[in-house]
Amino acid sequence: MTVLTGLVALVIQGGWGWLQGELSDPPELTAYAPGVDGCTPRYHDARLSELHEHPEKIDRSGVMIPTAELWPSINVTLQAKTSEAIVITGAKISVLSTHPLPERGAVVDGECGGGIDQRAFDIDLRTNPASLKPTVERTAQGGVIRSRDFPFKVSSGDPEQFMFNVKHVAGDVRFAITLSWVSGGEPGSTRLDNSGRGYRVMALPKDLPRYSKGEAVKGRRLP
């Protein structure tokens, strides 16, 4: 299996993205995008006392917030329905809505496990139109690792996985991803928009209280 990990960008309101699997089904291409995932801080439309009463929701709800060190990602798995290869020629980010940051609620920091090496795509929702480009990483030894860019080929026996990292956002944003492809000499496209709701992320609301996960679970700030 050929695996490409890269971005985009994105959390849905009212539940973990991975609970809201999305299946897009054009005639010759299957695309699966489970939603926004990651270990970034999350915005919750709730007070600390409410989070304490329902600690199980802390990891299963909220809107993900990119930071300088951590960012949410959307995993997209593509597979052709026949053995003939389909060429994925590109991806485009469409901003569906932009709103001011909320004035009520709280931010809870996430917890991360170990990472893996990735060839990534970065989404910047601050630009108009939103930009998408391969990630460029600098190693501790001063080297540069550049992710591979489009095009890619997929077939029934050779699926492809993309990871879209949402690294920059201003405000409270919902967006969609459209993948363009060519099959049998004919162009096509696949739109991923979380069943019409869009993928939601936001910048860090600076005027809201911020807690660690332990503080939120216990319902109080740690000394």
GROMACS .gro file of C-alpha atoms in nm:
model
  223
    1MET     CA    1   0.000   0.000   0.000
    2THR     CA    2   0.124   0.341  -0.087
    3VAL     CA    3   0.073   0.571   0.207
    4LEU     CA    4   0.103   0.946   0.192
    5THR     CA    5   0.049   1.139   0.507
    6GLY     CA    6  -0.005   1.503   0.469
    7LEU     CA    7  -0.314   1.774   0.575
    8VAL     CA    8  -0.590   1.974   0.613
    9ALA     CA    9  -0.733   2.117   0.866
   10LEU     CA   10  -1.042   2.021   1.081
   11VAL     CA   11  -1.296   1.954   1.426
   12ILE     CA   12  -1.670   1.943   1.407
   13GLN     CA   13  -1.899   2.101   1.660
   14GLY     CA   14  -2.058   1.863   1.905
   15GLY     CA   15  -1.837   1.560   1.858
   16TRP     CA   16  -1.507   1.406   1.764
   17GLY     CA   17  -1.444   1.407   1.391
   18TRP     CA   18  -1.354   1.040   1.402
   19LEU     CA   19  -1.707   0.963   1.517
   20GLN     CA   20  -1.846   1.129   1.206
   21GLY     CA   21  -1.701   0.920   0.922
   22GLU     CA   22  -1.772   1.063   0.582
   23LEU     CA   23  -1.795   0.859   0.264
   24SER     CA   24  -1.788   1.024  -0.076
   25ASP     CA   25  -1.874   0.790  -0.362
   26PRO     CA   26  -1.809   0.912  -0.718
   27PRO     CA   27  -1.846   0.652  -0.995
   28GLU     CA   28  -1.487   0.526  -0.983
   29LEU     CA   29  -1.331   0.658  -0.663
   30THR     CA   30  -1.404   0.602  -0.295
   31ALA     CA   31  -1.290   0.870  -0.050
   32TYR     CA   32  -1.312   0.832   0.326
   33ALA     CA   33  -1.249   1.130   0.556
   34PRO     CA   34  -1.335   1.055   0.921
   35GLY     CA   35  -1.293   1.413   1.042
   36VAL     CA   36  -1.055   1.631   1.238
   37ASP     CA   37  -0.813   1.460   1.474
   38GLY     CA   38  -0.514   1.553   1.685
   39CYS     CA   39  -0.397   1.641   2.036
   40THR     CA   40  -0.432   2.019   2.016
   41PRO     CA   41  -0.621   2.237   2.263
   42ARG     CA   42  -0.999   2.227   2.222
   43TYR     CA   43  -1.263   2.494   2.266
   44HIS     CA   44  -1.568   2.385   2.467
   45ASP     CA   45  -1.890   2.582   2.489
   46ALA     CA   46  -1.909   2.505   2.860
   47ARG     CA   47  -1.788   2.629   3.199
   48LEU     CA   48  -1.536   2.440   3.409
   49SER     CA   49  -1.814   2.306   3.634
   50GLU     CA   50  -1.995   2.163   3.331
   51LEU     CA   51  -1.679   1.994   3.205
   52HIS     CA   52  -1.627   1.844   3.550
   53GLU     CA   53  -1.978   1.696   3.544
   54HIS     CA   54  -1.919   1.532   3.202
   55PRO     CA   55  -1.544   1.453   3.179
   56GLU     CA   56  -1.607   1.189   2.911
   57LYS     CA   57  -1.690   1.469   2.667
   58ILE     CA   58  -1.354   1.643   2.702
   59ASP     CA   59  -1.184   1.407   2.455
   60ARG     CA   60  -1.492   1.352   2.237
   61SER     CA   61  -1.613   1.702   2.168
   62GLY     CA   62  -1.490   2.054   2.120
   63VAL     CA   63  -1.334   2.253   1.838
   64MET     CA   64  -0.966   2.198   1.772
   65ILE     CA   65  -0.726   2.491   1.788
   66PRO     CA   66  -0.392   2.494   1.602
   67THR     CA   67  -0.091   2.621   1.796
   68ALA     CA   68   0.270   2.683   1.697
   69GLU     CA   69   0.365   2.335   1.819
   70LEU     CA   70   0.046   2.132   1.759
   71TRP     CA   71  -0.215   2.130   1.485
   72PRO     CA   72  -0.525   1.927   1.395
   73SER     CA   73  -0.530   1.704   1.089
   74ILE     CA   74  -0.777   1.547   0.851
   75ASN     CA   75  -0.695   1.202   0.715
   76VAL     CA   76  -0.831   1.122   0.370
   77THR     CA   77  -0.807   0.769   0.229
   78LEU     CA   78  -0.861   0.723  -0.146
   79GLN     CA   79  -0.914   0.397  -0.331
   80ALA     CA   80  -1.022   0.323  -0.688
   81LYS     CA   81  -1.299   0.071  -0.755
   82THR     CA   82  -1.113  -0.096  -1.040
   83SER     CA   83  -0.758  -0.209  -1.103
   84GLU     CA   84  -0.710   0.079  -1.349
   85ALA     CA   85  -0.521   0.364  -1.186
   86ILE     CA   86  -0.685   0.699  -1.117
   87VAL     CA   87  -0.453   1.001  -1.108
   88ILE     CA   88  -0.518   1.243  -0.820
   89THR     CA   89  -0.411   1.575  -0.969
   90GLY     CA   90  -0.463   1.818  -0.682
   91ALA     CA   91  -0.661   1.945  -0.385
   92LYS     CA   92  -0.838   2.272  -0.311
   93ILE     CA   93  -0.955   2.425   0.015
   94SER     CA   94  -1.287   2.613   0.019
   95VAL     CA   95  -1.382   2.829   0.318
   96LEU     CA   96  -1.755   2.780   0.388
   97SER     CA   97  -1.797   3.027   0.675
   98THR     CA   98  -1.597   3.256   0.902
   99HIS     CA   99  -1.720   3.389   1.238
  100PRO     CA  100  -1.569   3.584   1.528
  101LEU     CA  101  -1.418   3.385   1.811
  102PRO     CA  102  -1.659   3.290   2.091
  103GLU     CA  103  -1.679   3.499   2.408
  104ARG     CA  104  -1.811   3.220   2.633
  105GLY     CA  105  -1.670   2.881   2.720
  106ALA     CA  106  -1.327   2.739   2.798
  107VAL     CA  107  -1.016   2.595   2.632
  108VAL     CA  108  -0.877   2.257   2.745
  109ASP     CA  109  -0.527   2.148   2.645
  110GLY     CA  110  -0.485   1.810   2.475
  111GLU     CA  111  -0.254   1.521   2.548
  112CYS     CA  112  -0.032   1.362   2.283
  113GLY     CA  113   0.116   1.023   2.228
  114GLY     CA  114   0.417   0.937   2.014
  115GLY     CA  115   0.448   1.071   1.661
  116ILE     CA  116   0.544   0.917   1.329
  117ASP     CA  117   0.736   1.053   1.034
  118GLN     CA  118   0.499   1.221   0.789
  119ARG     CA  119   0.501   1.373   0.445
  120ALA     CA  120   0.245   1.643   0.503
  121PHE     CA  121   0.036   1.913   0.339
  122ASP     CA  122  -0.025   2.238   0.527
  123ILE     CA  123  -0.349   2.438   0.513
  124ASP     CA  124  -0.344   2.812   0.577
  125LEU     CA  125  -0.695   2.949   0.634
  126ARG     CA  126  -0.571   3.304   0.686
  127THR     CA  127  -0.516   3.360   0.314
  128ASN     CA  128  -0.780   3.433   0.047
  129PRO     CA  129  -0.813   3.189  -0.117
  130ALA     CA  130  -0.697   2.941   0.147
  131SER     CA  131  -0.362   2.789   0.054
  132LEU     CA  132  -0.247   2.426   0.049
  133LYS     CA  133   0.116   2.327   0.001
  134PRO     CA  134   0.352   2.042   0.087
  135THR     CA  135   0.511   2.071   0.430
  136VAL     CA  136   0.877   2.169   0.458
  137GLU     CA  137   1.040   2.048   0.779
  138ARG     CA  138   1.386   2.131   0.910
  139THR     CA  139   1.572   1.861   1.101
  140ALA     CA  140   1.786   1.910   1.410
  141GLN     CA  141   2.093   1.856   1.188
  142GLY     CA  142   1.997   2.149   0.967
  143GLY     CA  143   1.860   1.942   0.678
  144VAL     CA  144   1.530   1.997   0.496
  145ILE     CA  145   1.254   1.739   0.442
  146ARG     CA  146   1.003   1.840   0.173
  147SER     CA  147   0.679   1.649   0.130
  148ARG     CA  148   0.594   1.516  -0.214
  149ASP     CA  149   0.339   1.716  -0.413
  150PHE     CA  150   0.060   1.603  -0.647
  151PRO     CA  151  -0.003   1.406  -0.867
  152PHE     CA  152  -0.052   1.059  -0.713
  153LYS     CA  153  -0.200   0.738  -0.849
  154VAL     CA  154  -0.454   0.512  -0.677
  155SER     CA  155  -0.615   0.182  -0.776
  156SER     CA  156  -0.822  -0.089  -0.606
  157GLY     CA  157  -0.508  -0.261  -0.482
  158ASP     CA  158  -0.304   0.052  -0.418
  159PRO     CA  159  -0.493   0.307  -0.203
  160GLU     CA  160  -0.349   0.641  -0.097
  161GLN     CA  161  -0.377   0.822   0.235
  162PHE     CA  162  -0.340   1.198   0.276
  163MET     CA  163  -0.305   1.391   0.599
  164PHE     CA  164  -0.401   1.756   0.577
  165ASN     CA  165  -0.264   1.964   0.865
  166VAL     CA  166  -0.448   2.281   0.961
  167LYS     CA  167  -0.165   2.500   1.084
  168HIS     CA  168  -0.300   2.854   1.052
  169VAL     CA  169  -0.649   2.993   1.108
  170ALA     CA  170  -0.801   3.330   1.195
  171GLY     CA  171  -1.143   3.333   1.362
  172ASP     CA  172  -1.390   3.043   1.375
  173VAL     CA  173  -1.381   2.872   1.035
  174ARG     CA  174  -1.554   2.587   0.855
  175PHE     CA  175  -1.404   2.457   0.532
  176ALA     CA  176  -1.421   2.179   0.270
  177ILE     CA  177  -1.163   1.989   0.066
  178THR     CA  178  -1.211   1.916  -0.304
  179LEU     CA  179  -0.984   1.657  -0.468
  180SER     CA  180  -0.945   1.663  -0.846
  181TRP     CA  181  -0.867   1.348  -1.040
  182VAL     CA  182  -0.850   1.195  -1.389
  183SER     CA  183  -0.980   0.848  -1.481
  184GLY     CA  184  -0.973   0.704  -1.831
  185GLY     CA  185  -0.883   1.045  -1.969
  186GLU     CA  186  -1.188   1.211  -1.810
  187PRO     CA  187  -1.155   1.463  -1.525
  188GLY     CA  188  -1.359   1.444  -1.206
  189SER     CA  189  -1.367   1.580  -0.852
  190THR     CA  190  -1.457   1.463  -0.503
  191ARG     CA  191  -1.579   1.711  -0.241
  192LEU     CA  192  -1.531   1.635   0.128
  193ASP     CA  193  -1.738   1.867   0.347
  194ASN     CA  194  -1.840   1.661   0.652
  195SER     CA  195  -2.190   1.593   0.518
  196GLY     CA  196  -2.242   1.959   0.440
  197ARG     CA  197  -2.139   2.087   0.783
  198GLY     CA  198  -1.779   2.159   0.686
  199TYR     CA  199  -1.472   2.090   0.898
  200ARG     CA  200  -1.449   2.334   1.186
  201VAL     CA  201  -1.136   2.481   1.348
  202MET     CA  202  -1.065   2.810   1.524
  203ALA     CA  203  -0.788   3.033   1.647
  204LEU     CA  204  -0.712   3.045   2.018
  205PRO     CA  205  -0.964   3.270   2.200
  206LYS     CA  206  -0.730   3.477   2.416
  207ASP     CA  207  -0.994   3.605   2.662
  208LEU     CA  208  -1.130   3.265   2.770
  209PRO     CA  209  -1.003   3.054   3.062
  210ARG     CA  210  -0.763   2.775   2.968
  211TYR     CA  211  -0.714   2.452   3.162
  212SER     CA  212  -0.506   2.140   3.144
  213LYS     CA  213  -0.699   1.817   3.095
  214GLY     CA  214  -0.637   1.725   3.458
  215GLU     CA  215  -0.779   2.054   3.577
  216ALA     CA  216  -1.089   2.011   3.363
  217VAL     CA  217  -1.149   1.655   3.483
  218LYS     CA  218  -1.111   1.752   3.850
  219GLY     CA  219  -1.314   2.067   3.804
  220ARG     CA  220  -1.058   2.304   3.952
  221ARG     CA  221  -0.730   2.468   3.869
  222LEU     CA  222  -0.427   2.288   3.999
  223PRO     CA  223  -0.204   2.480   4.243
   0.00000   0.00000   0.00000
